[in-house]
Coordinates of C-alpha atoms in Angstrom, one line a residue:
M1 CA -13.2 2.0 2.1
A2 CA -12.7 4.9 3.9
Q3 CA -9.9 6.2 1.4
I4 CA -12.2 5.7 -1.5
V5 CA -15.1 7.5 0.1
S6 CA -12.8 10.2 1.0
V7 CA -11.3 10.5 -2.8
F8 CA -14.6 10.5 -4.3
V9 CA -16.2 13.0 -1.9
L10 CA -13.3 15.3 -2.9
A11 CA -13.5 14.7 -6.5
Y12 CA -17.2 15.2 -6.4
I13 CA -16.7 18.7 -4.7
L14 CA -14.2 19.6 -7.0
W15 CA -16.2 18.6 -9.9
N16 CA -18.9 20.9 -8.6
T17 CA -16.7 23.8 -8.1
R18 CA -17.8 25.5 -11.3
Y19 CA -20.1 28.3 -12.4
P20 CA -22.6 29.0 -11.1
L21 CA -21.7 27.2 -7.8
S22 CA -25.3 26.2 -7.1
G23 CA -25.5 23.3 -4.3
Y24 CA -21.7 23.1 -3.9
V25 CA -19.5 22.5 -1.1
N26 CA -16.4 24.9 -0.9
P27 CA -13.3 22.8 -1.6
E28 CA -11.3 25.5 0.5
F29 CA -12.3 23.3 3.7
Y30 CA -9.4 20.8 2.7
F31 CA -6.9 23.5 2.6
L32 CA -8.1 25.0 5.8
I33 CA -7.5 21.9 7.9
D34 CA -4.1 21.4 6.1
P35 CA -1.4 22.8 8.8
F36 CA 1.5 22.6 6.4
A37 CA -0.3 25.0 3.9
M38 CA -1.8 27.2 6.6
V39 CA 1.2 27.8 8.8
V40 CA 3.8 28.2 6.0
T41 CA 1.5 30.7 4.0
S42 CA 0.8 32.5 7.4
M43 CA 4.5 32.7 8.2
A44 CA 5.6 33.8 4.8
E45 CA 2.9 36.7 4.8
R46 CA 3.1 37.4 8.3
V47 CA -0.6 37.2 8.9
L48 CA -2.8 35.0 11.0
L49 CA -5.2 33.0 8.5
P50 CA -8.4 32.0 9.8
G51 CA -7.3 28.3 8.4
L52 CA -4.9 28.2 11.4
A53 CA -7.8 27.4 13.8
Y54 CA -9.0 24.5 11.6
A55 CA -5.4 23.4 11.2
A56 CA -4.9 23.3 15.0
V57 CA -8.0 21.0 15.5
L58 CA -6.5 18.6 13.1
L59 CA -3.1 18.7 15.1
F60 CA -5.0 18.2 18.3
I61 CA -6.8 15.1 16.8
T62 CA -3.5 14.0 15.4
F63 CA -2.2 14.1 19.0
I64 CA -5.1 12.0 20.3
V65 CA -5.3 9.2 17.6
G66 CA -2.2 9.6 15.5
R67 CA -1.9 10.1 11.8
G68 CA -5.3 9.0 10.7
F69 CA -5.5 11.8 8.2
C70 CA -2.6 10.4 6.2
G71 CA -4.3 6.7 6.0
W72 CA -7.8 8.0 5.8
I73 CA -8.5 11.3 4.2
C74 CA -5.5 12.4 2.3
P75 CA -6.3 12.0 -1.5
L76 CA -3.0 11.8 -2.6
G77 CA -2.3 8.9 -0.3
A78 CA -5.4 7.0 -1.4
L79 CA -4.0 7.3 -4.9
L80 CA -0.5 5.9 -3.9
D81 CA -2.2 3.1 -2.2
F82 CA -4.2 2.5 -5.4
T83 CA -0.8 2.6 -7.4
S84 CA 0.6 0.2 -5.3
F85 CA -2.4 -2.2 -5.3
C86 CA -2.5 -2.2 -9.1
K87 CA 1.4 -3.0 -9.0
S88 CA 0.7 -6.0 -6.8
L89 CA -2.0 -7.4 -8.9
V90 CA 0.4 -7.1 -12.0
M91 CA 3.4 -8.5 -10.2
K92 CA 1.8 -11.2 -8.1
P93 CA 2.2 -13.9 -10.7
F94 CA 6.1 -13.2 -11.2
K95 CA 7.1 -11.8 -7.6
K96 CA 7.0 -12.8 -4.0
R97 CA 5.4 -10.6 -1.6
E98 CA 7.5 -7.7 -0.8
K99 CA 9.4 -7.8 2.3
E100 CA 10.2 -4.8 4.4
K101 CA 13.2 -4.2 6.5
D102 CA 13.6 -1.7 9.5
P103 CA 12.4 1.8 8.9
L104 CA 14.9 3.6 6.7
P105 CA 16.8 6.9 7.5
L106 CA 15.3 8.4 4.3
R107 CA 12.2 8.9 6.4
Y108 CA 13.7 12.0 7.7
G109 CA 13.8 13.6 4.2
K110 CA 10.2 14.8 5.0
Y111 CA 11.4 16.7 8.0
L112 CA 14.2 18.3 6.1
L113 CA 11.6 19.5 3.4
L114 CA 9.1 20.8 6.4
G115 CA 12.2 22.4 8.0
S116 CA 13.3 24.0 4.7
A117 CA 9.9 25.4 3.9
V118 CA 9.6 26.8 7.3
I119 CA 12.9 28.5 7.1
A120 CA 12.1 29.8 3.6
A121 CA 8.8 31.2 5.1
L122 CA 10.5 33.1 7.8
A123 CA 12.6 34.6 5.1
G124 CA 9.3 35.6 3.2
V125 CA 9.2 32.7 0.5
Q126 CA 6.1 30.5 0.6
L127 CA 6.6 27.0 -0.9
A128 CA 3.4 25.4 0.2
W129 CA 2.2 25.8 -3.3
F130 CA 4.9 23.5 -4.6
L131 CA 5.1 20.9 -1.9
D132 CA 1.8 20.6 -0.3
P133 CA 0.1 17.4 -1.3
I134 CA -3.4 18.4 -1.1
T135 CA -2.5 21.3 -3.4
I136 CA -0.8 18.8 -5.7
F137 CA -3.7 16.7 -6.1
V138 CA -6.5 19.5 -6.4
R139 CA -4.4 21.4 -8.9
A140 CA -3.8 18.2 -11.0
F141 CA -7.6 17.1 -10.9
S142 CA -8.9 20.6 -11.7
F143 CA -6.6 21.3 -14.6
T144 CA -6.4 17.8 -16.3
I145 CA -8.6 15.2 -15.1
H146 CA -11.8 17.3 -14.8
P147 CA -11.4 18.8 -18.2
L148 CA -10.5 15.1 -19.8
V149 CA -13.4 13.7 -18.3
S150 CA -15.8 16.4 -18.9
G151 CA -14.6 17.2 -22.5
S152 CA -14.7 13.3 -23.3
I153 CA -18.2 13.0 -22.2
D154 CA -19.3 16.0 -24.2
R155 CA -17.6 15.0 -27.4
G156 CA -19.2 11.5 -27.0
F157 CA -22.6 12.7 -26.7
T158 CA -22.0 15.3 -29.4
A159 CA -20.8 12.6 -31.9
L160 CA -23.6 10.2 -30.9
L161 CA -26.3 12.8 -31.4
A162 CA -25.1 13.5 -34.7
A163 CA -24.8 9.7 -35.6
T164 CA -28.3 8.9 -34.5
N165 CA -30.1 12.1 -36.2
Y166 CA -30.6 14.0 -33.0
P167 CA -33.4 11.7 -31.2
G168 CA -35.6 13.5 -28.4
Q169 CA -34.6 11.4 -25.4
L170 CA -30.8 11.5 -26.2
E171 CA -31.0 15.2 -26.4
A172 CA -32.8 15.6 -23.1
A173 CA -30.3 13.3 -21.5
Y174 CA -27.5 15.6 -23.0
D175 CA -29.2 18.8 -21.8
Y176 CA -29.5 17.3 -18.3
L177 CA -25.8 16.5 -18.1
R178 CA -25.0 19.9 -19.4
E179 CA -27.1 21.6 -16.7
G180 CA -26.2 19.4 -13.8
F181 CA -23.1 17.4 -14.4
L182 CA -20.9 19.0 -17.2
S183 CA -19.3 22.4 -17.4
L184 CA -20.7 25.1 -19.6
S185 CA -17.9 24.5 -21.8
T186 CA -14.8 22.3 -21.4
P187 CA -12.1 24.4 -19.7
V188 CA -8.5 24.3 -21.1
F189 CA -5.5 25.3 -19.2
N190 CA -2.1 26.3 -20.0
H191 CA 0.7 24.2 -18.8
A192 CA -1.6 21.3 -17.6
G193 CA 1.1 18.8 -18.6
S194 CA 3.7 20.0 -16.5
I195 CA 1.2 20.1 -13.6
L196 CA 0.1 16.4 -14.3
A197 CA 3.6 15.4 -14.5
I198 CA 4.3 16.1 -11.0
L199 CA 1.5 14.0 -9.8
L200 CA 2.5 11.3 -12.1
A201 CA 6.1 11.4 -11.0
I202 CA 4.9 11.0 -7.3
L203 CA 2.9 8.1 -8.4
A204 CA 5.8 6.5 -10.4
I205 CA 8.2 6.5 -7.5
S206 CA 5.5 4.6 -5.2
L207 CA 5.9 1.7 -8.0
A208 CA 9.4 1.4 -6.4
K209 CA 8.4 1.5 -2.8
R210 CA 4.9 1.9 -1.5
R211 CA 4.1 5.2 -0.4
F212 CA 7.7 6.5 -1.1
W213 CA 6.3 10.1 -1.2
C214 CA 4.3 9.6 2.1
R215 CA 7.4 8.0 3.9
H216 CA 10.2 10.0 2.7
L217 CA 9.1 13.3 1.2
C218 CA 5.8 14.7 2.2
P219 CA 6.0 17.8 4.4
L220 CA 2.5 17.8 5.6
G221 CA 3.0 14.1 7.0
A222 CA 6.1 15.5 8.6
A223 CA 3.9 18.4 10.2
L224 CA 1.3 15.7 11.3
A225 CA 4.2 13.4 12.5
L226 CA 5.1 15.6 15.2
P227 CA 2.2 15.6 17.4
A228 CA 1.7 11.9 16.2
R229 CA 4.8 10.9 18.0
A230 CA 3.1 11.3 21.3
S231 CA -0.4 10.0 20.2
L232 CA -2.7 8.6 22.8
L233 CA -3.7 5.9 20.6
R234 CA -1.0 3.1 20.8
R235 CA -0.5 -0.2 18.8
D236 CA -0.6 -3.1 21.4
V237 CA 1.1 -6.3 20.6
S238 CA 1.6 -7.5 24.1
R239 CA -0.2 -10.7 23.2
C240 CA 2.0 -11.4 20.1
E241 CA 4.6 -14.1 21.1
K242 CA 5.6 -15.4 17.4
N243 CA 6.6 -12.0 15.8
C244 CA 5.8 -13.7 12.5
G245 CA 6.5 -10.5 10.6
V246 CA 3.4 -10.5 8.7
C247 CA 2.5 -6.9 9.9
R248 CA 5.9 -5.6 9.2
N249 CA 5.6 -6.7 5.6
L250 CA 2.1 -5.4 5.3
C251 CA 2.8 -2.0 6.8
R252 CA 2.5 0.6 4.0
M253 CA 4.6 3.2 5.8
N254 CA 7.4 1.0 7.0
A255 CA 6.6 1.8 10.5
I256 CA 6.9 -1.6 12.1
K257 CA 10.5 -2.8 13.2
T258 CA 12.0 -6.2 13.2
D259 CA 11.6 -6.4 17.1
N260 CA 7.8 -5.6 16.5
S261 CA 8.0 -2.2 18.0
Y262 CA 6.6 0.6 15.7
L263 CA 7.2 4.1 15.2
R264 CA 4.1 6.0 16.3
E265 CA 4.8 9.1 14.0
E266 CA 5.0 6.8 10.9
C267 CA 1.9 5.0 11.3
V268 CA -1.0 6.1 9.3
L269 CA -3.8 3.8 11.1
C270 CA -4.4 1.9 8.0
L271 CA -5.1 -1.0 10.4
D272 CA -3.7 -3.6 7.8
C273 CA -1.6 -5.1 11.0
V274 CA -5.0 -5.6 12.7
A275 CA -7.0 -7.0 9.9
F276 CA -4.4 -9.3 8.7
C277 CA -2.8 -10.6 11.8
P278 CA -2.8 -14.5 11.5
N279 CA -3.3 -14.9 15.2
D280 CA -5.5 -11.6 16.0
K281 CA -3.1 -10.5 18.6
T282 CA -2.5 -7.0 17.3
T283 CA -4.9 -4.3 18.4
F284 CA -4.9 -0.3 19.1
T285 CA -5.7 1.1 22.5
F286 CA -5.7 4.1 24.5
K287 CA -4.2 2.2 27.6
R288 CA -0.6 2.2 27.9
Q289 CA 1.0 -1.4 27.9
R290 CA 4.5 -0.7 29.9
S291 CA 5.6 -4.5 29.1
A292 CA 4.9 -4.4 25.4
P293 CA 7.2 -3.3 22.8
E294 CA 5.5 -0.2 21.6
Q295 CA 8.1 2.1 20.1
S296 CA 11.8 2.2 19.9
G297 CA 13.5 5.0 21.5
D298 CA 14.8 6.3 18.2
A299 CA 15.3 10.0 18.2
L300 CA 13.0 11.8 15.9
M301 CA 16.2 13.2 13.9
T302 CA 19.5 11.5 13.6
R303 CA 22.8 13.3 13.6
G304 CA 23.1 13.0 9.9
S305 CA 19.4 14.5 9.4
F306 CA 20.4 17.4 11.7
I307 CA 23.5 18.3 9.8
A308 CA 21.3 18.1 6.6
M309 CA 18.8 20.3 8.2
A310 CA 21.5 22.6 9.4
G311 CA 22.9 22.9 5.9
A312 CA 19.4 23.6 4.7
A313 CA 19.0 26.6 7.4
L314 CA 22.3 28.0 6.0
A315 CA 21.4 27.7 2.4
A316 CA 17.6 28.7 2.6
P317 CA 18.1 32.5 3.5
P318 CA 20.4 33.3 0.5
A319 CA 18.1 31.1 -1.7
A320 CA 15.2 32.9 -0.3
A321 CA 16.8 36.4 -1.1
A322 CA 17.6 35.2 -4.6
F323 CA 14.0 34.3 -4.9
A324 CA 12.8 37.5 -3.6
A325 CA 15.1 39.3 -5.8
E326 CA 13.7 37.5 -8.9
K327 CA 10.0 38.1 -7.5
A328 CA 10.8 41.9 -7.3
K329 CA 12.0 42.2 -10.9
G330 CA 8.5 41.2 -12.3
P331 CA 8.3 39.5 -15.7
R332 CA 11.7 38.8 -17.2
K333 CA 10.3 40.5 -20.6
P334 CA 7.6 43.2 -21.4
P335 CA 4.4 41.1 -22.3
R336 CA 3.9 41.0 -26.1
P337 CA 0.7 40.6 -27.9
G338 CA -0.8 37.4 -27.3
T339 CA 1.4 36.7 -24.2
L340 CA 0.1 36.8 -20.4
S341 CA 0.3 40.0 -18.7
L342 CA 0.1 40.2 -14.7
I343 CA -3.5 41.2 -14.7
R344 CA -4.8 39.4 -11.5
P345 CA -8.4 38.5 -10.7
P346 CA -10.6 41.3 -9.2
G347 CA -10.0 41.3 -5.5
A348 CA -6.6 40.0 -5.5
L349 CA -4.1 41.3 -2.9
P350 CA -1.3 43.6 -4.0
E351 CA 1.2 41.8 -6.1
E352 CA 3.7 41.1 -3.5
E353 CA 1.1 39.9 -1.0
F354 CA -0.7 38.0 -3.6
I355 CA 2.4 35.7 -4.5
Q356 CA 2.9 35.1 -0.7
R357 CA -0.7 34.1 -0.1
C358 CA -1.6 32.3 -3.2
I359 CA -0.9 28.5 -3.0
R360 CA -1.9 27.9 -6.5
C361 CA -4.6 25.4 -5.7
G362 CA -6.4 26.3 -9.0
N363 CA -9.8 26.7 -7.5
C364 CA -10.2 30.2 -8.8
M365 CA -9.1 29.1 -12.2
K366 CA -11.6 26.0 -12.3
V367 CA -14.7 28.0 -11.2
C368 CA -14.1 31.0 -13.8
P369 CA -17.1 30.6 -16.4
T370 CA -15.1 32.1 -19.1
N371 CA -12.0 30.2 -18.8
V372 CA -9.8 33.5 -18.8
L373 CA -7.8 32.7 -15.5
Q374 CA -4.6 30.9 -16.5
P375 CA -1.5 29.6 -14.6
L376 CA 1.4 31.7 -15.4
P377 CA 4.1 29.4 -16.9
L378 CA 7.4 28.4 -15.1
S379 CA 9.3 30.6 -17.6
D380 CA 7.9 33.6 -15.9
G381 CA 9.9 33.1 -12.9
L382 CA 9.5 30.5 -10.0
A383 CA 8.1 33.2 -7.8
R384 CA 5.0 33.5 -9.8
A385 CA 4.9 30.1 -11.4
W386 CA 1.0 28.8 -11.7
S387 CA -0.5 31.8 -10.0
P388 CA -3.6 32.9 -11.8
V389 CA -3.7 35.8 -14.4
L390 CA -6.3 37.0 -17.2
D391 CA -5.4 35.4 -20.4
T392 CA -7.6 38.1 -22.4
R393 CA -7.0 36.2 -25.8
R394 CA -8.9 33.3 -24.3
G395 CA -11.8 34.8 -22.4
Y396 CA -12.8 37.8 -20.3
C397 CA -13.8 38.5 -16.8
E398 CA -17.6 37.8 -16.5
Y399 CA -19.2 41.2 -15.4
R400 CA -21.9 39.2 -13.4
C401 CA -19.5 36.7 -11.8
S402 CA -17.7 37.3 -8.4
L403 CA -16.9 33.4 -7.8
C404 CA -13.1 33.4 -7.6
G405 CA -13.1 34.9 -4.0
R406 CA -15.4 32.6 -2.7
V407 CA -13.2 29.6 -3.5
C408 CA -10.0 31.1 -2.4
P409 CA -8.7 29.2 0.8
T410 CA -5.9 31.7 1.6
D411 CA -8.0 35.0 1.0
A412 CA -5.3 35.8 -1.7
I413 CA -8.5 36.9 -3.5
E414 CA -11.1 38.7 -1.5
E415 CA -14.7 37.6 -1.7
L416 CA -16.3 40.8 -3.3
P417 CA -20.1 41.5 -3.4
L418 CA -20.9 41.4 -6.8
E419 CA -21.9 45.4 -6.9
R420 CA -18.3 46.0 -5.6
K421 CA -16.7 43.5 -7.9
Q422 CA -18.3 45.4 -10.8
K423 CA -16.5 48.6 -10.0
V424 CA -13.0 47.1 -9.2
Q425 CA -10.5 48.3 -12.0
I426 CA -8.2 45.2 -12.6
G427 CA -6.9 46.7 -15.8
T428 CA -7.6 49.4 -18.6
A429 CA -8.4 49.2 -22.3
V430 CA -6.1 50.7 -24.6
F431 CA -6.7 51.4 -28.4
D432 CA -3.8 50.4 -30.9
K433 CA -4.7 53.1 -33.7
R434 CA -2.6 51.2 -36.0
I435 CA -4.8 48.1 -36.0
C436 CA -8.4 49.5 -34.9
I437 CA -10.5 49.5 -37.9
P438 CA -11.9 52.9 -37.4
H439 CA -8.8 54.7 -36.5
A440 CA -6.6 52.9 -39.2
K441 CA -9.0 52.3 -42.1
G442 CA -11.7 54.9 -41.6
D443 CA -14.2 51.9 -41.6
N444 CA -17.0 52.0 -38.7
C445 CA -16.8 49.4 -36.3
I446 CA -18.2 49.6 -32.8
V447 CA -17.9 46.1 -31.5
C448 CA -16.2 46.8 -28.5
E449 CA -18.5 49.5 -27.4
E450 CA -21.5 47.4 -28.0
H451 CA -20.0 44.8 -25.7
C452 CA -19.0 47.0 -23.0
P453 CA -20.8 45.7 -19.9
V454 CA -20.6 48.9 -17.7
P455 CA -24.0 50.6 -17.6
E456 CA -22.5 54.0 -18.3
K457 CA -20.3 52.6 -21.2
A458 CA -16.5 52.8 -20.5
I459 CA -16.0 52.7 -24.3
R460 CA -17.8 55.4 -26.3
V461 CA -17.7 56.9 -29.8
K462 CA -17.4 60.2 -31.3
E463 CA -17.4 61.6 -34.7
G464 CA -14.1 62.1 -36.7
T465 CA -12.4 62.2 -40.0
V466 CA -9.9 59.4 -41.1
K467 CA -8.5 59.4 -44.6
G468 CA -11.1 61.8 -45.7
K469 CA -14.0 59.8 -44.5
K470 CA -16.2 60.4 -41.6
V471 CA -16.3 57.8 -39.2
M472 CA -17.4 57.1 -35.6
L473 CA -14.3 56.8 -33.5
P474 CA -14.2 54.8 -30.5
Y475 CA -12.3 55.9 -27.2
V476 CA -12.1 54.7 -23.8
V477 CA -13.2 56.5 -20.6
A478 CA -10.4 55.4 -18.3
D479 CA -12.4 56.1 -15.0
L480 CA -15.1 53.7 -16.0
C481 CA -13.3 51.0 -17.7
I482 CA -12.7 48.0 -15.1
G483 CA -10.5 46.1 -17.6
C484 CA -12.8 43.1 -18.0
A485 CA -11.4 42.6 -21.6
I486 CA -14.4 41.3 -23.4
C487 CA -13.5 44.2 -25.7
E488 CA -10.3 42.7 -26.6
L489 CA -11.7 39.4 -27.1
K490 CA -14.4 40.4 -29.2
C491 CA -12.3 42.8 -31.3
P492 CA -12.6 41.4 -35.1
T493 CA -8.9 42.2 -36.0
R494 CA -6.6 39.3 -36.4
P495 CA -4.0 38.3 -35.3
D496 CA -3.3 41.5 -33.2
K497 CA -6.1 43.1 -31.7
G498 CA -7.2 46.9 -32.2
I499 CA -7.9 47.3 -28.4
V500 CA -6.0 45.6 -25.5
V501 CA -6.3 45.5 -21.6
V502 CA -3.4 46.4 -19.8
K503 CA -2.5 46.3 -16.2
V504 CA -3.3 49.4 -14.1
R505 CA -0.1 51.2 -13.1
K506 CA -0.7 52.6 -9.8
A507 CA 1.3 55.6 -8.4

């Protein structure tokens, strides 16, 4: 039940992370308490993020009670349990209950991933954006699940209204939903399929073995397992005499051994062993029972896993150097018309710092009211993959909005007051005189000037002559242009635009 409540709370928070952010809870909290994301990002960027204090609190709680976060709070863990539950319902008529053996050495894989991520961070490469389970869940929810559900409801109401000739009560219900539940418009994100595929792959492998990701791969779980190994709350089976094996086969994390001892660092406090113990002999207590089989003396890491970790330590610096070299090259090809350029949101850190700080959680893209913020594709280079940029053919940066900085958990985007944000130059508009209607054809068109939101007007017009005709020619006042790109979006020329926004080149 706690898992269900936790997932629905996070889903509610994410659902309400949308313009204009009225009555919402900031989703950054889930990232701030994430020690893996906070530590790796801080190490890669060489900064002390505020989230480190929150993460330290979670690590301290884990030292007291164990990995309760993994069993009670983590949304990805809850989805994995739900997937296994669905599998058990389907397979129950055809298959006997699954039996567990002693904990497998594969569990050291998560420590290998954690160590590799830390080594990469020391070399200046942040991998939390790809490996962190909270980020994986939030990104998939924001880019695929929310648009799918919101869009389906919106289309359903639209079709129903049209079929019933727009009755007043139904229209009122639809308006109510649009104001408080649905987005202003259904967002669409590039590369949502590949982002969802990662989540589905993690769920799919759990069909082979319960919580496979949590048991063997999750670096956040490994980070929490370190203090959990010495946790003060312990499983007490001193009264158990039969060792029937029910608890071992029920254990979601394969933490219980055949001799009824258990691995404290693997236990996620699901309490199945307590709830389903046939003789009510299993409990959890803060009292240490010296005579009871509590935990075997297994080392946290075997010789094989140490060798693997050493190999990763040797391989990580060259890989990180290659990764950094790719990052330094920038985009592989110059941006073409209609492709994404590296125009970052207002308040974004300088490019190299931004790449290290951004964990690609998608909060800034989800909250954007015009859907202009889009994830960069993997084809643009792994260093920048899925980081937010402006897709100026899809939308524009709303002049009266500064919400992206408010939901960024790592301060990769600074939270700017609206007055300051309206003066930040993220790009500059440039006319293509071969396409712009007044410059190319000598016909009047001032759409760009009319839509420019800058009070002093960054786009102005002057009288000129083109092809023997007098015409009002638009031009850009570079010092006033902030690069919001509404002029490019509204430009009537197709398919190429007569005015485009390009990244500001700083000296």
